[in-house]
Short mmCIF file of C-alpha atoms in Angstrom, two decimals:
data_model
loop_
_atom_site.label_atom_id
_atom_site.label_comp_id
_atom_site.label_asym_id
_atom_site.label_seq_id
_atom_site.Cartn_x
_atom_site.Cartn_y
_atom_site.Cartn_z
CA MET L 1 32.59 -19.52 10.07
CA MET L 2 29.77 -18.74 7.57
CA LYS L 3 27.03 -19.12 10.17
CA SER L 4 29.06 -16.03 11.86
CA LEU L 5 29.58 -14.42 8.44
CA LYS L 6 25.79 -14.49 7.91
CA ILE L 7 24.75 -13.31 11.17
CA GLN L 8 27.24 -10.23 10.82
CA LEU L 9 25.99 -9.64 7.15
CA LYS L 10 22.17 -9.51 8.03
CA SER L 11 22.91 -7.67 11.05
CA ALA L 12 24.70 -4.75 9.04
CA LEU L 13 21.93 -4.88 6.23
CA ILE L 14 19.01 -4.28 9.03
CA GLU L 15 20.91 -1.50 9.96
CA PHE L 16 21.62 0.12 6.75
CA ASN L 17 24.92 -0.36 7.40
CA SER L 18 26.54 -0.28 3.74
CA GLU L 19 30.01 0.27 4.90
CA LYS L 20 30.31 -2.71 7.36
CA ALA L 21 28.11 -5.15 4.55
CA ARG L 22 30.63 -3.87 1.80
CA ASP L 23 33.82 -4.83 4.28
CA ILE L 24 31.87 -8.18 5.02
CA LEU L 25 31.60 -9.42 1.21
CA PHE L 26 34.81 -7.51 -0.01
CA SER L 27 36.78 -10.28 2.74
CA LEU L 28 34.34 -13.33 1.46
CA LYS L 29 35.29 -12.50 -2.13
CA SER L 30 39.07 -12.73 -1.19
CA LYS L 31 38.92 -16.16 0.31
CA ASN L 32 36.37 -17.78 -1.64
CA GLU L 33 34.47 -15.43 -4.57
CA GLU L 34 32.14 -18.13 -5.25
CA LEU L 35 30.21 -18.15 -1.72
CA VAL L 36 29.54 -14.47 -2.50
CA PRO L 37 25.91 -15.08 -3.98
CA LYS L 38 25.58 -17.84 -1.77
CA VAL L 39 25.84 -15.91 1.18
CA ILE L 40 23.66 -13.18 -0.21
CA GLU L 41 21.03 -15.22 -1.34
CA GLU L 42 20.62 -16.98 2.09
CA VAL L 43 20.51 -13.79 3.82
CA LEU L 44 18.41 -11.85 1.64
CA SER L 45 16.08 -14.73 2.02
CA GLU L 46 16.02 -14.95 5.70
CA ILE L 47 15.22 -10.85 5.59
CA GLY L 48 12.21 -11.57 3.19
CA VAL L 49 10.64 -14.52 5.30
CA GLU L 50 11.11 -12.50 8.45
CA TRP L 51 9.49 -9.49 6.77
CA GLU L 52 6.53 -12.12 5.43
CA LYS L 53 5.99 -12.97 9.59
CA GLY L 54 5.80 -9.26 10.16
CA GLU L 55 8.94 -9.80 12.06
CA LEU L 56 10.99 -7.17 9.52
CA ALA L 57 9.81 -3.98 7.58
CA LEU L 58 9.97 -3.38 3.84
CA SER L 59 12.29 -0.94 4.92
CA HIS L 60 14.85 -3.54 5.48
CA VAL L 61 13.67 -5.83 2.28
CA TYR L 62 14.00 -2.71 0.28
CA MET L 63 17.49 -1.34 1.51
CA SER L 64 19.04 -4.97 2.27
CA GLY L 65 18.59 -5.61 -1.60
CA SER L 66 19.53 -2.02 -2.88
CA ILE L 67 23.16 -2.39 -0.41
CA CYS L 68 24.04 -5.73 -1.81
CA GLU L 69 23.22 -4.96 -5.61
CA LYS L 70 25.65 -2.03 -5.29
CA ILE L 71 28.13 -3.82 -3.52
CA VAL L 72 27.72 -6.56 -6.10
CA GLU L 73 28.57 -4.02 -8.89
CA GLU L 74 31.54 -2.79 -6.79
CA LEU L 75 32.77 -6.61 -6.41
CA PHE L 76 32.31 -8.20 -9.87
CA PRO L 77 31.82 -4.64 -12.23
CA GLN L 78 31.87 -6.82 -15.34
CA ASN L 79 30.82 -10.34 -15.49
CA TYR L 80 29.06 -11.25 -12.33
CA LEU L 81 25.89 -11.62 -13.93
CA ALA L 82 27.26 -14.09 -16.70
CA TYR L 83 28.35 -16.84 -14.16
CA ASN L 84 25.22 -19.30 -15.03
CA ASP L 85 24.13 -19.93 -18.17
CA TYR L 86 20.28 -18.78 -17.17
CA PRO L 87 17.19 -18.54 -19.40
CA LYS L 88 16.05 -15.10 -20.64
CA ILE L 89 14.16 -13.29 -17.70
CA GLY L 90 12.16 -10.04 -17.68
CA ILE L 91 10.62 -8.33 -14.97
CA VAL L 92 7.63 -5.75 -15.06
CA THR L 93 5.10 -3.58 -13.01
CA PHE L 94 1.97 -4.95 -15.15
CA ILE L 95 -0.65 -2.30 -16.13
CA ASP L 96 -0.01 -0.38 -12.64
CA HIS L 97 2.61 2.38 -11.83
CA HIS L 98 3.82 1.29 -8.47
CA SER L 99 7.36 0.08 -9.28
CA LEU L 100 8.85 -0.38 -5.82
CA GLY L 101 8.06 -4.53 -5.52
CA LYS L 102 9.99 -4.60 -9.18
CA ASN L 103 13.09 -2.84 -7.98
CA ILE L 104 13.40 -4.82 -5.11
CA VAL L 105 13.25 -8.12 -6.85
CA LEU L 106 15.69 -6.75 -9.31
CA SER L 107 18.09 -5.86 -6.74
CA VAL L 108 17.69 -9.05 -4.92
CA LEU L 109 18.39 -11.00 -8.37
CA ARG L 110 21.06 -8.95 -9.43
CA SER L 111 22.72 -9.52 -5.95
CA VAL L 112 22.65 -13.14 -6.21
CA GLY L 113 24.10 -13.14 -10.33
CA ILE L 114 20.78 -13.49 -11.90
CA PRO L 115 20.57 -11.62 -14.85
CA VAL L 116 17.41 -9.91 -15.52
CA ILE L 117 15.53 -7.43 -18.14
CA ASP L 118 13.76 -4.67 -16.48
CA LEU L 119 10.75 -4.64 -18.89
CA GLY L 120 9.30 -1.20 -17.22
CA GLN L 121 6.17 -0.11 -15.55
CA GLY L 122 2.96 0.56 -16.50
CA LEU L 123 2.67 -1.78 -19.54
CA SER L 124 -0.76 -2.70 -21.32
CA ILE L 125 -0.92 -6.48 -22.02
CA GLN L 126 0.00 -5.45 -25.68
CA SER L 127 3.14 -3.56 -25.03
CA LEU L 128 4.27 -6.31 -22.61
CA ILE L 129 3.65 -8.87 -25.22
CA ASP L 130 5.70 -6.77 -27.83
CA ASN L 131 8.71 -6.51 -25.37
CA ILE L 132 8.55 -10.26 -24.24
CA LYS L 133 8.87 -11.42 -27.83
CA LYS L 134 11.34 -8.89 -28.85
CA GLU L 135 13.57 -9.84 -25.63
CA ARG L 136 12.57 -13.48 -26.20
CA ILE L 137 11.51 -13.57 -22.43
CA GLU L 138 11.41 -17.41 -21.01
CA ILE L 139 10.79 -16.59 -17.76
CA LEU L 140 8.61 -13.21 -16.64
CA LEU L 141 7.95 -12.03 -13.30
CA ILE L 142 5.53 -9.49 -12.62
CA SER L 143 4.69 -7.16 -9.80
CA VAL L 144 1.73 -5.52 -8.97
CA LEU L 145 -0.01 -3.39 -6.53
CA MET L 146 -3.55 -2.80 -7.81
CA LEU L 147 -6.07 -5.75 -7.72
CA PRO L 148 -7.47 -5.24 -11.13
CA SER L 149 -3.82 -5.44 -12.61
CA ALA L 150 -3.50 -8.90 -10.94
CA LEU L 151 -6.53 -10.18 -12.81
CA LYS L 152 -5.40 -8.70 -15.86
CA ILE L 153 -2.43 -11.67 -15.75
CA LYS L 154 -4.88 -14.11 -16.63
CA ASN L 155 -6.01 -12.21 -19.95
CA LEU L 156 -2.01 -11.57 -20.75
CA ARG L 157 -1.72 -15.64 -20.25
CA GLU L 158 -4.76 -15.88 -22.75
CA GLU L 159 -2.99 -13.98 -25.45
CA LEU L 160 0.53 -15.45 -24.84
CA ARG L 161 -1.30 -18.88 -25.11
CA LYS L 162 -3.31 -17.58 -28.34
CA ILE L 163 0.31 -16.76 -30.26
CA ASN L 164 1.52 -20.28 -28.91
CA TYR L 165 4.37 -18.28 -26.55
CA ASP L 166 5.74 -20.83 -23.93
CA ILE L 167 6.67 -18.77 -20.64
CA LYS L 168 6.65 -19.32 -17.54
CA ILE L 169 5.39 -16.46 -15.08
CA LEU L 170 6.09 -15.78 -11.41
CA VAL L 171 3.58 -13.50 -9.60
CA GLY L 172 4.14 -11.12 -6.49
CA GLY L 173 2.50 -8.13 -4.81
CA ALA L 174 0.06 -7.31 -2.29
CA PRO L 175 -2.97 -8.63 -4.07
CA PHE L 176 -1.69 -11.89 -4.03
CA ASN L 177 -0.19 -11.88 -0.19
CA PHE L 178 -3.73 -10.79 0.56
CA ASP L 179 -5.37 -13.35 -1.29
CA LYS L 180 -3.05 -16.65 -1.25
CA SER L 181 -5.07 -18.24 -4.00
CA LEU L 182 -4.99 -15.43 -6.36
CA TRP L 183 -1.95 -16.55 -8.51
CA LYS L 184 -3.76 -19.55 -9.64
CA ILE L 185 -7.05 -17.85 -10.44
CA VAL L 186 -4.96 -15.71 -12.51
CA ASP L 187 -3.11 -18.62 -14.23
CA ALA L 188 0.39 -17.71 -13.32
CA ASP L 189 2.97 -20.72 -12.72
CA ALA L 190 3.89 -19.74 -9.10
CA MET L 191 3.76 -16.56 -6.82
CA GLY L 192 6.21 -14.89 -4.62
CA CYS L 193 5.42 -14.02 -0.71
CA SER L 194 8.74 -11.80 -0.28
CA PRO L 195 10.94 -10.63 -2.90
CA SER L 196 13.64 -13.51 -2.20
CA ASP L 197 11.26 -15.89 -3.45
CA ALA L 198 12.27 -15.18 -6.87
CA VAL L 199 15.29 -16.78 -6.44
CA SER L 200 14.17 -20.09 -5.09
CA VAL L 201 11.22 -20.13 -7.61
CA ILE L 202 13.63 -19.66 -10.39
CA SER L 203 16.30 -21.73 -9.40
CA ASN L 204 13.46 -24.52 -8.68
CA TRP L 205 12.48 -23.83 -12.49
CA LEU L 206 16.01 -24.55 -13.64
CA LYS L 207 16.23 -27.73 -12.01
CA MET O 1 -30.25 5.25 15.63
CA LYS O 2 -29.10 7.82 13.51
CA SER O 3 -25.64 7.32 11.84
CA ILE O 4 -23.94 9.77 13.55
CA ASP O 5 -25.36 9.08 16.92
CA ARG O 6 -24.22 5.27 16.08
CA VAL O 7 -20.68 6.09 15.17
CA LEU O 8 -20.14 8.66 17.85
CA LYS O 9 -21.37 6.22 20.68
CA ALA O 10 -19.02 3.55 19.16
CA ILE O 11 -15.87 5.39 19.08
CA SER O 12 -16.79 6.50 22.83
CA TYR O 13 -16.99 2.88 24.17
CA GLY O 14 -20.57 3.38 24.43
CA LYS O 15 -23.00 0.77 23.19
CA PRO O 16 -25.02 2.17 19.90
CA ASP O 17 -28.06 0.23 18.75
CA ARG O 18 -25.56 -1.79 16.36
CA ILE O 19 -22.15 -1.74 15.53
CA PRO O 20 -21.39 0.86 12.50
CA LEU O 21 -20.39 -0.16 9.11
CA VAL O 22 -18.20 2.16 7.13
CA HIS O 23 -17.92 0.46 3.59
CA SER O 24 -14.75 2.04 1.95
CA LEU O 25 -17.20 3.41 -1.06
CA THR O 26 -14.96 5.70 -2.77
CA PHE O 27 -14.20 4.95 -6.45
CA TYR O 28 -16.54 2.43 -6.38
CA GLY O 29 -19.45 5.49 -6.78
CA ALA O 30 -18.51 5.41 -10.31
CA LYS O 31 -19.77 1.66 -10.38
CA GLU O 32 -22.88 2.93 -9.15
CA LEU O 33 -23.69 5.76 -11.82
CA GLY O 34 -22.41 3.66 -14.36
CA ILE O 35 -19.72 6.39 -15.44
CA SER O 36 -15.89 6.21 -15.75
CA ILE O 37 -13.81 6.81 -12.75
CA GLU O 38 -12.67 10.18 -14.25
CA ASP O 39 -16.00 11.43 -15.11
CA TYR O 40 -17.40 10.49 -11.60
CA PHE O 41 -14.12 12.62 -10.09
CA SER O 42 -14.86 15.15 -12.55
CA ASN O 43 -17.87 16.79 -10.83
CA PRO O 44 -18.58 17.23 -7.22
CA GLU O 45 -22.42 16.46 -7.99
CA ASN O 46 -21.42 12.84 -9.50
CA VAL O 47 -19.87 12.44 -6.26
CA VAL O 48 -22.75 13.59 -3.97
CA GLU O 49 -25.05 12.07 -6.12
CA GLY O 50 -23.04 8.72 -5.68
CA GLN O 51 -22.65 8.97 -2.27
CA VAL O 52 -26.31 9.38 -1.52
CA LEU O 53 -27.28 6.54 -3.57
CA MET O 54 -24.70 4.12 -2.02
CA GLN O 55 -25.53 5.22 1.70
CA LYS O 56 -29.20 4.39 1.17
CA LYS O 57 -28.35 1.02 -0.81
CA TYR O 58 -25.80 -0.15 1.64
CA HIS O 59 -26.97 1.41 4.65
CA ASN O 60 -23.16 3.07 5.24
CA ASP O 61 -22.96 5.09 7.99
CA CYS O 62 -20.98 7.61 6.52
CA TYR O 63 -20.55 9.85 3.18
CA TRP O 64 -17.16 9.54 1.93
CA GLY O 65 -16.23 13.09 0.86
CA PHE O 66 -12.15 11.88 -0.03
CA TYR O 67 -11.61 11.29 -3.89
CA TYR O 68 -8.55 9.52 -4.50
CA GLY O 69 -4.77 9.94 -3.18
CA SER O 70 -2.87 11.36 -6.12
CA MET O 71 -5.29 14.45 -6.32
CA GLU O 72 -2.70 15.78 -3.65
CA LEU O 73 0.03 15.03 -6.14
CA GLU O 74 -1.91 17.65 -8.23
CA ALA O 75 -2.20 19.68 -5.62
CA PHE O 76 1.73 19.71 -5.66
CA GLY O 77 1.62 20.12 -9.57
CA GLY O 78 1.70 16.60 -10.83
CA ASN O 79 -0.79 14.50 -12.34
CA SER O 80 -2.71 11.55 -12.14
CA ILE O 81 -3.23 8.55 -14.27
CA PHE O 82 -6.75 6.88 -14.60
CA PHE O 83 -7.90 3.71 -15.29
CA ASP O 84 -11.41 1.79 -15.90
CA ASP O 85 -11.45 -0.15 -12.82
CA CYS O 86 -9.33 1.05 -10.06
CA PRO O 87 -8.27 4.41 -8.29
CA PRO O 88 -5.97 6.42 -10.23
CA ASN O 89 -2.41 6.32 -9.59
CA ALA O 90 0.13 8.87 -9.21
CA GLY O 91 1.86 10.01 -12.31
CA VAL O 92 5.69 10.94 -12.62
CA PRO O 93 6.99 12.06 -9.32
CA ILE O 94 7.91 15.96 -9.09
CA ILE O 95 10.80 15.57 -6.92
CA LYS O 96 13.65 14.52 -9.09
CA SER O 97 16.59 16.01 -7.12
CA LEU O 98 17.34 17.18 -3.91
CA LYS O 99 16.92 20.83 -5.49
CA ASP O 100 13.55 20.30 -6.21
CA ILE O 101 12.79 20.00 -2.41
CA GLU O 102 14.46 23.34 -1.90
CA ASN O 103 12.36 24.56 -4.46
CA LEU O 104 8.88 22.91 -3.64
CA LYS O 105 6.45 25.36 -2.76
CA GLU O 106 3.22 24.84 -0.43
CA PRO O 107 0.05 24.10 -2.43
CA ASP O 108 -2.62 26.83 -2.13
CA ILE O 109 -5.68 24.91 -1.39
CA GLU O 110 -7.47 27.93 -3.11
CA GLU O 111 -5.83 27.55 -6.19
CA CYS O 112 -6.33 24.05 -6.43
CA ILE O 113 -9.18 23.06 -8.69
CA GLY O 114 -8.95 19.37 -7.06
CA LEU O 115 -9.04 20.24 -3.56
CA GLN O 116 -11.49 23.02 -4.28
CA LYS O 117 -13.81 19.94 -5.92
CA VAL O 118 -13.60 17.82 -2.78
CA LEU O 119 -14.45 21.23 -0.71
CA GLN O 120 -17.67 21.82 -2.60
CA THR O 121 -18.48 17.82 -2.22
CA ILE O 122 -18.19 18.02 1.54
CA ARG O 123 -20.81 21.38 1.62
CA LEU O 124 -23.08 19.64 -0.83
CA LEU O 125 -22.87 16.35 1.35
CA LYS O 126 -23.26 18.04 4.49
CA GLN O 127 -26.71 19.58 3.15
CA GLU O 128 -27.71 15.81 2.42
CA SER O 129 -26.83 14.57 5.30
CA ASN O 130 -28.68 17.14 7.61
CA GLY O 131 -26.32 16.33 10.56
CA GLU O 132 -27.46 12.80 10.46
CA ILE O 133 -24.76 11.29 8.81
CA PRO O 134 -20.76 11.53 9.35
CA ILE O 135 -19.07 12.96 6.56
CA LEU O 136 -15.22 11.64 5.89
CA GLY O 137 -12.62 13.95 4.75
CA GLY O 138 -9.49 12.44 4.48
CA VAL O 139 -5.63 13.55 3.99
CA ILE O 140 -2.32 11.76 2.97
CA SER O 141 -0.24 12.34 5.76
CA PRO O 142 3.10 14.49 5.44
CA PHE O 143 5.23 11.52 5.85
CA SER O 144 3.63 9.35 3.37
CA LEU O 145 3.21 12.25 0.59
CA PRO O 146 6.42 11.82 -0.65
CA ILE O 147 5.71 8.26 -1.83
CA MET O 148 3.79 9.77 -4.63
CA GLN O 149 5.90 12.88 -4.48
CA MET O 150 9.32 11.35 -5.44
CA GLY O 151 8.98 7.56 -5.54
CA PHE O 152 8.84 4.79 -2.96
CA GLY O 153 12.49 3.87 -3.55
CA LYS O 154 13.87 7.46 -3.56
CA TYR O 155 11.90 8.70 -0.58
CA LEU O 156 13.40 5.51 1.19
CA ASP O 157 16.73 6.41 0.28
CA LEU O 158 16.32 10.13 1.64
CA LEU O 159 14.53 9.04 4.83
CA ILE O 160 17.66 6.79 5.70
CA TYR O 161 20.53 8.83 4.30
CA ASN O 162 19.65 12.64 4.23
CA ARG O 163 17.65 13.62 7.38
CA GLU O 164 18.24 17.19 6.79
CA MET O 165 16.44 17.45 3.19
CA PHE O 166 13.68 14.96 4.77
CA TRP O 167 12.77 17.41 7.47
CA LYS O 168 12.78 20.50 5.04
CA LEU O 169 10.13 18.17 2.68
CA MET O 170 8.22 17.74 5.91
CA GLU O 171 8.36 21.04 7.04
CA ILE O 172 6.33 21.76 3.49
CA ASN O 173 4.28 19.03 3.71
CA LYS O 174 3.21 19.57 7.12
CA LYS O 175 1.76 22.83 6.52
CA TYR O 176 -0.25 21.78 3.51
CA SER O 177 -1.65 18.68 5.31
CA ILE O 178 -3.07 20.69 8.29
CA LYS O 179 -4.34 23.49 6.20
CA TRP O 180 -5.82 20.77 3.77
CA ALA O 181 -7.61 18.44 7.04
CA ASN O 182 -8.90 21.91 8.50
CA ALA O 183 -10.52 23.25 5.19
CA GLN O 184 -12.15 20.23 4.87
CA LEU O 185 -13.43 20.10 8.44
CA GLU O 186 -14.69 23.89 8.02
CA ALA O 187 -16.38 22.92 4.70
CA GLY O 188 -18.19 20.29 7.07
CA ALA O 189 -16.39 16.90 7.26
CA THR O 190 -17.04 15.22 10.36
CA ALA O 191 -13.83 13.62 10.67
CA ILE O 192 -10.69 13.28 8.99
CA GLY O 193 -8.94 10.01 7.64
CA TYR O 194 -5.16 10.46 8.25
CA MET O 195 -4.01 7.88 5.46
CA ASP O 196 -0.21 7.24 6.47
CA PRO O 197 0.56 3.63 4.69
CA ALA O 198 4.17 4.35 5.51
CA LEU O 199 3.68 4.42 9.18
CA SER O 200 3.13 1.02 9.36
CA PRO O 201 5.84 -1.62 10.44
CA SER O 202 4.73 -3.45 7.40
CA ILE O 203 6.70 -0.83 5.49
CA LEU O 204 8.95 1.06 8.13
CA ASN O 205 10.88 -0.50 10.79
CA LYS O 206 10.57 0.82 14.41
CA ASP O 207 13.76 3.05 14.85
CA LEU O 208 12.95 5.30 11.60
CA PHE O 209 9.17 5.18 12.88
CA LEU O 210 10.19 6.62 16.06
CA GLU O 211 12.70 8.97 14.66
CA THR O 212 10.59 10.57 11.81
CA GLY O 213 6.75 9.27 10.95
CA TRP O 214 5.48 9.28 14.64
CA LEU O 215 6.74 12.38 15.77
CA ILE O 216 5.18 14.19 12.50
CA ALA O 217 1.65 12.36 13.42
CA LYS O 218 2.08 13.49 17.12
CA GLU O 219 2.58 16.92 15.64
CA VAL O 220 -0.04 16.99 12.78
CA ILE O 221 -2.79 15.02 14.62
CA PRO O 222 -3.50 17.88 17.62
CA SER O 223 -3.46 20.43 14.87
CA ILE O 224 -6.26 19.03 13.07
CA LYS O 225 -9.30 20.63 14.34
CA GLY O 226 -11.67 17.66 14.70
CA SER O 227 -11.74 13.90 15.07
CA THR O 228 -9.38 11.66 13.13
CA ALA O 229 -8.57 7.96 12.02
CA ILE O 230 -5.12 7.07 11.33
CA HIS O 231 -5.68 4.63 8.34
CA LEU O 232 -2.67 2.31 7.54
CA ALA O 233 -4.09 1.13 4.40
CA SER O 234 -3.73 -2.71 4.97
CA GLY O 235 -0.79 -2.40 6.95
CA ILE O 236 -0.39 -3.76 10.38
CA VAL O 237 -0.44 -1.73 13.51
CA ILE O 238 -0.35 -3.91 16.16
CA PRO O 239 2.90 -3.32 17.05
CA ILE O 240 3.10 0.19 16.99
CA ILE O 241 -0.78 0.72 18.94
CA GLU O 242 0.87 2.21 21.84
CA GLU O 243 2.54 4.99 20.00
CA ILE O 244 -0.39 5.50 18.03
CA LEU O 245 -2.56 5.81 20.79
CA GLN O 246 -0.12 8.88 21.61
CA THR O 247 -0.92 10.92 18.73
CA GLY O 248 -4.03 11.53 20.01
CA THR O 249 -6.11 10.12 17.21
CA GLN O 250 -9.64 8.44 17.93
CA ILE O 251 -9.62 5.56 15.75
CA ILE O 252 -6.84 3.26 14.04
CA SER O 253 -7.39 0.80 11.18
CA VAL O 254 -6.46 -2.94 11.52
CA SER O 255 -5.01 -5.00 8.66
CA ALA O 256 -6.45 -8.15 7.86
CA ASN O 257 -3.52 -9.71 8.73
CA GLU O 258 -3.98 -9.43 12.31
CA ASP O 259 -6.24 -10.22 15.16
CA ILE O 260 -9.00 -6.96 15.31
CA GLY O 261 -9.61 -8.30 19.12
CA ILE O 262 -6.06 -8.24 20.21
CA ALA O 263 -6.02 -4.74 18.52
CA LYS O 264 -8.85 -3.48 20.31
CA LYS O 265 -7.79 -5.02 23.82
CA LEU O 266 -4.20 -2.71 23.67
CA ALA O 267 -6.30 0.20 22.28
CA GLN O 268 -7.57 -0.27 25.99
CA SER O 269 -10.93 1.66 25.40
CA ARG O 270 -8.79 5.06 24.60
CA MET O 271 -8.86 4.44 20.98
CA ALA O 272 -11.89 2.69 18.53
CA VAL O 273 -10.40 0.22 16.14
CA MET O 274 -12.00 0.12 12.34
CA GLY O 275 -11.67 -2.86 10.01
CA ASN O 276 -10.78 -5.44 9.29
CA LEU O 277 -12.33 -7.27 6.16
CA ASN O 278 -9.97 -8.57 3.39
CA GLY O 279 -10.89 -6.31 0.87
CA ILE O 280 -9.33 -8.29 -1.92
CA GLU O 281 -10.67 -11.99 -0.59
CA MET O 282 -13.70 -10.32 -0.78
CA CYS O 283 -14.03 -10.17 -4.59
CA ARG O 284 -15.03 -13.77 -4.29
CA TRP O 285 -16.89 -14.00 -1.55
CA ASP O 286 -20.58 -15.71 -1.70
CA LYS O 287 -22.94 -14.61 1.16
CA ALA O 288 -22.09 -17.18 3.71
CA ASP O 289 -18.04 -15.95 3.37
CA ALA O 290 -19.27 -12.42 3.88
CA GLU O 291 -21.47 -13.34 7.15
CA GLU O 292 -18.69 -15.39 8.55
CA ALA O 293 -16.12 -12.74 8.03
CA VAL O 294 -18.30 -10.28 9.88
CA LYS O 295 -19.34 -12.84 12.99
CA ASP O 296 -15.42 -13.59 13.21
CA ILE O 297 -14.76 -9.39 13.43
CA ILE O 298 -17.78 -9.30 16.31
CA LYS O 299 -16.77 -11.90 17.97
CA LYS O 300 -13.21 -10.94 18.60
CA ALA O 301 -13.81 -7.17 18.91
CA GLY O 302 -17.41 -6.27 19.19
CA LYS O 303 -18.00 -6.46 22.81
CA GLY O 304 -18.26 -3.16 24.59
CA GLY O 305 -18.33 -0.50 21.50
CA GLY O 306 -15.20 0.63 20.32
CA LEU O 307 -15.66 -0.89 16.96
CA ILE O 308 -16.20 0.10 13.77
CA ILE O 309 -16.38 -2.91 10.88
CA SER O 310 -14.82 -1.81 7.95
CA ASP O 311 -12.51 -3.40 5.09
CA ASN O 312 -8.74 -2.81 5.77
CA HIS O 313 -7.44 -0.76 2.70
CA GLY O 314 -9.82 1.73 2.60
CA ASP O 315 -11.00 1.53 -1.17
CA ILE O 316 -13.45 -1.26 -1.82
CA PRO O 317 -12.37 -2.61 -5.66
CA PHE O 318 -14.58 -2.48 -8.61
CA GLN O 319 -14.14 -6.39 -8.30
CA VAL O 320 -16.70 -6.70 -5.21
CA PRO O 321 -19.74 -7.49 -6.24
CA GLU O 322 -22.84 -5.52 -5.25
CA ASN O 323 -24.23 -8.75 -3.36
CA VAL O 324 -21.38 -9.25 -1.15
CA LEU O 325 -21.47 -5.85 -0.03
CA LEU O 326 -25.05 -6.16 0.71
CA ALA O 327 -24.35 -9.68 2.66
CA ILE O 328 -21.96 -7.57 4.85
CA THR O 329 -24.25 -5.21 5.78
CA SER O 330 -27.00 -7.55 6.12
CA ALA O 331 -24.75 -9.73 8.25
CA VAL O 332 -23.72 -6.66 10.31
CA GLU O 333 -27.30 -5.67 11.06
CA LYS O 334 -28.20 -8.97 11.91
CA TYR O 335 -25.27 -10.04 14.55
CA GLY O 336 -23.78 -6.98 15.48
CA VAL O 337 -26.82 -5.27 17.55
CA TYR O 338 -26.09 -4.64 20.82
#
């Protein structure tokens, strides 16, 4: 039953059929509420993997996350994001102003019930550190499109070390997908190849 | 052989003396002149000086008249955000609501200071080239312009959920893009780079591609009165290469994430391929890496013409050392001889 349901949901999402996706998830909630985030996570993960392989497009990834986020807001208007006791997670488009990647990851995480604070876009090292301290962020997700922005993550890490701020950093975006070792060079803790990787990496860190 | 003959011979699947090399040295010229990127693009004479110096240094088979993508947002009334070490980003989107599409006006090229600087640059480069070095102009495709005009996410929403307003926007963008491309050709550009990242299957699913961006490219490319190269800015092309052929373009970019040999085979002597050096990894290459990468492309796609060696994104990052660019040039001159 679960397998068939996931196939149906995935099919609805890649056809951008939000009504069909809504019906599937509303029906699932009426049967077993706790399965909703699990099913969404698995389906979005499959879509992410297929995008990485070049079998699906970014338009699929973006719309799937966006559709799921909106449905989840309807399904769980108040307390869905408080399901689990998560550390403080923040997400940012660092230095540059290309925010699509950040927004997709945000949608994916919110769809599966992981609360995230949107720290914005175009933030410099100092303004990001100020925000991290203010929000007491423990896990930072950084999205970039431009190579220099990616390289400056190393400077961000150094500045955070200077003030003894302990934080996990997950990075993603085009420069990392074109150079698979770049995340290590910039001293991140992990990289995501697709937006849904954020879910699995965070889950692993919380084990 | 002169660069112009080398390139023309290669794209017609003839055999020039060697494979042409097109380093995408756009804002990299600021590094060459030791000035800021904003200063570099503030004056056509700076760009011309940078292009001439870099062409000599790296034996580049072209001059770049193209400045940066967000200049075309400036033409629509938007702005660019400059950085010390990378191309300008588009500023705040100019389309915030559907009403803004209704009210959007096609820019008057004569009145856009930035576009006029580009035209002046092309005119000056034409004098410098003496007809021997191709001058590449560039236009952001009507289909990819809205990524800057309204933001990527909102654009995808429009494309999927409001086709009527999408086509209204395209009508304005198409008129502008055709005029802008042809103005550059009239000023002396040899060919136009049709920058269309949204067209790539990395970005857009095929159904949407066939219903939208492809139709636009098929209409706009033949209206550009000169040679064109469709550039997908690192995006993959192989799944749509047959459709790209039908646009009538002469050259297509190939991503570093795909096999340029397969792309060339699929192009079947009807379109040249350009690529596909990895401009990101290039930052930490040494001479041997550069040589290996060039040899690999030549092995896969060098035979029988139809190949231009270039990076896959269309912009060489500041962080790529000069000696790596020189090593690429040297490898092309050593191994790319026909």
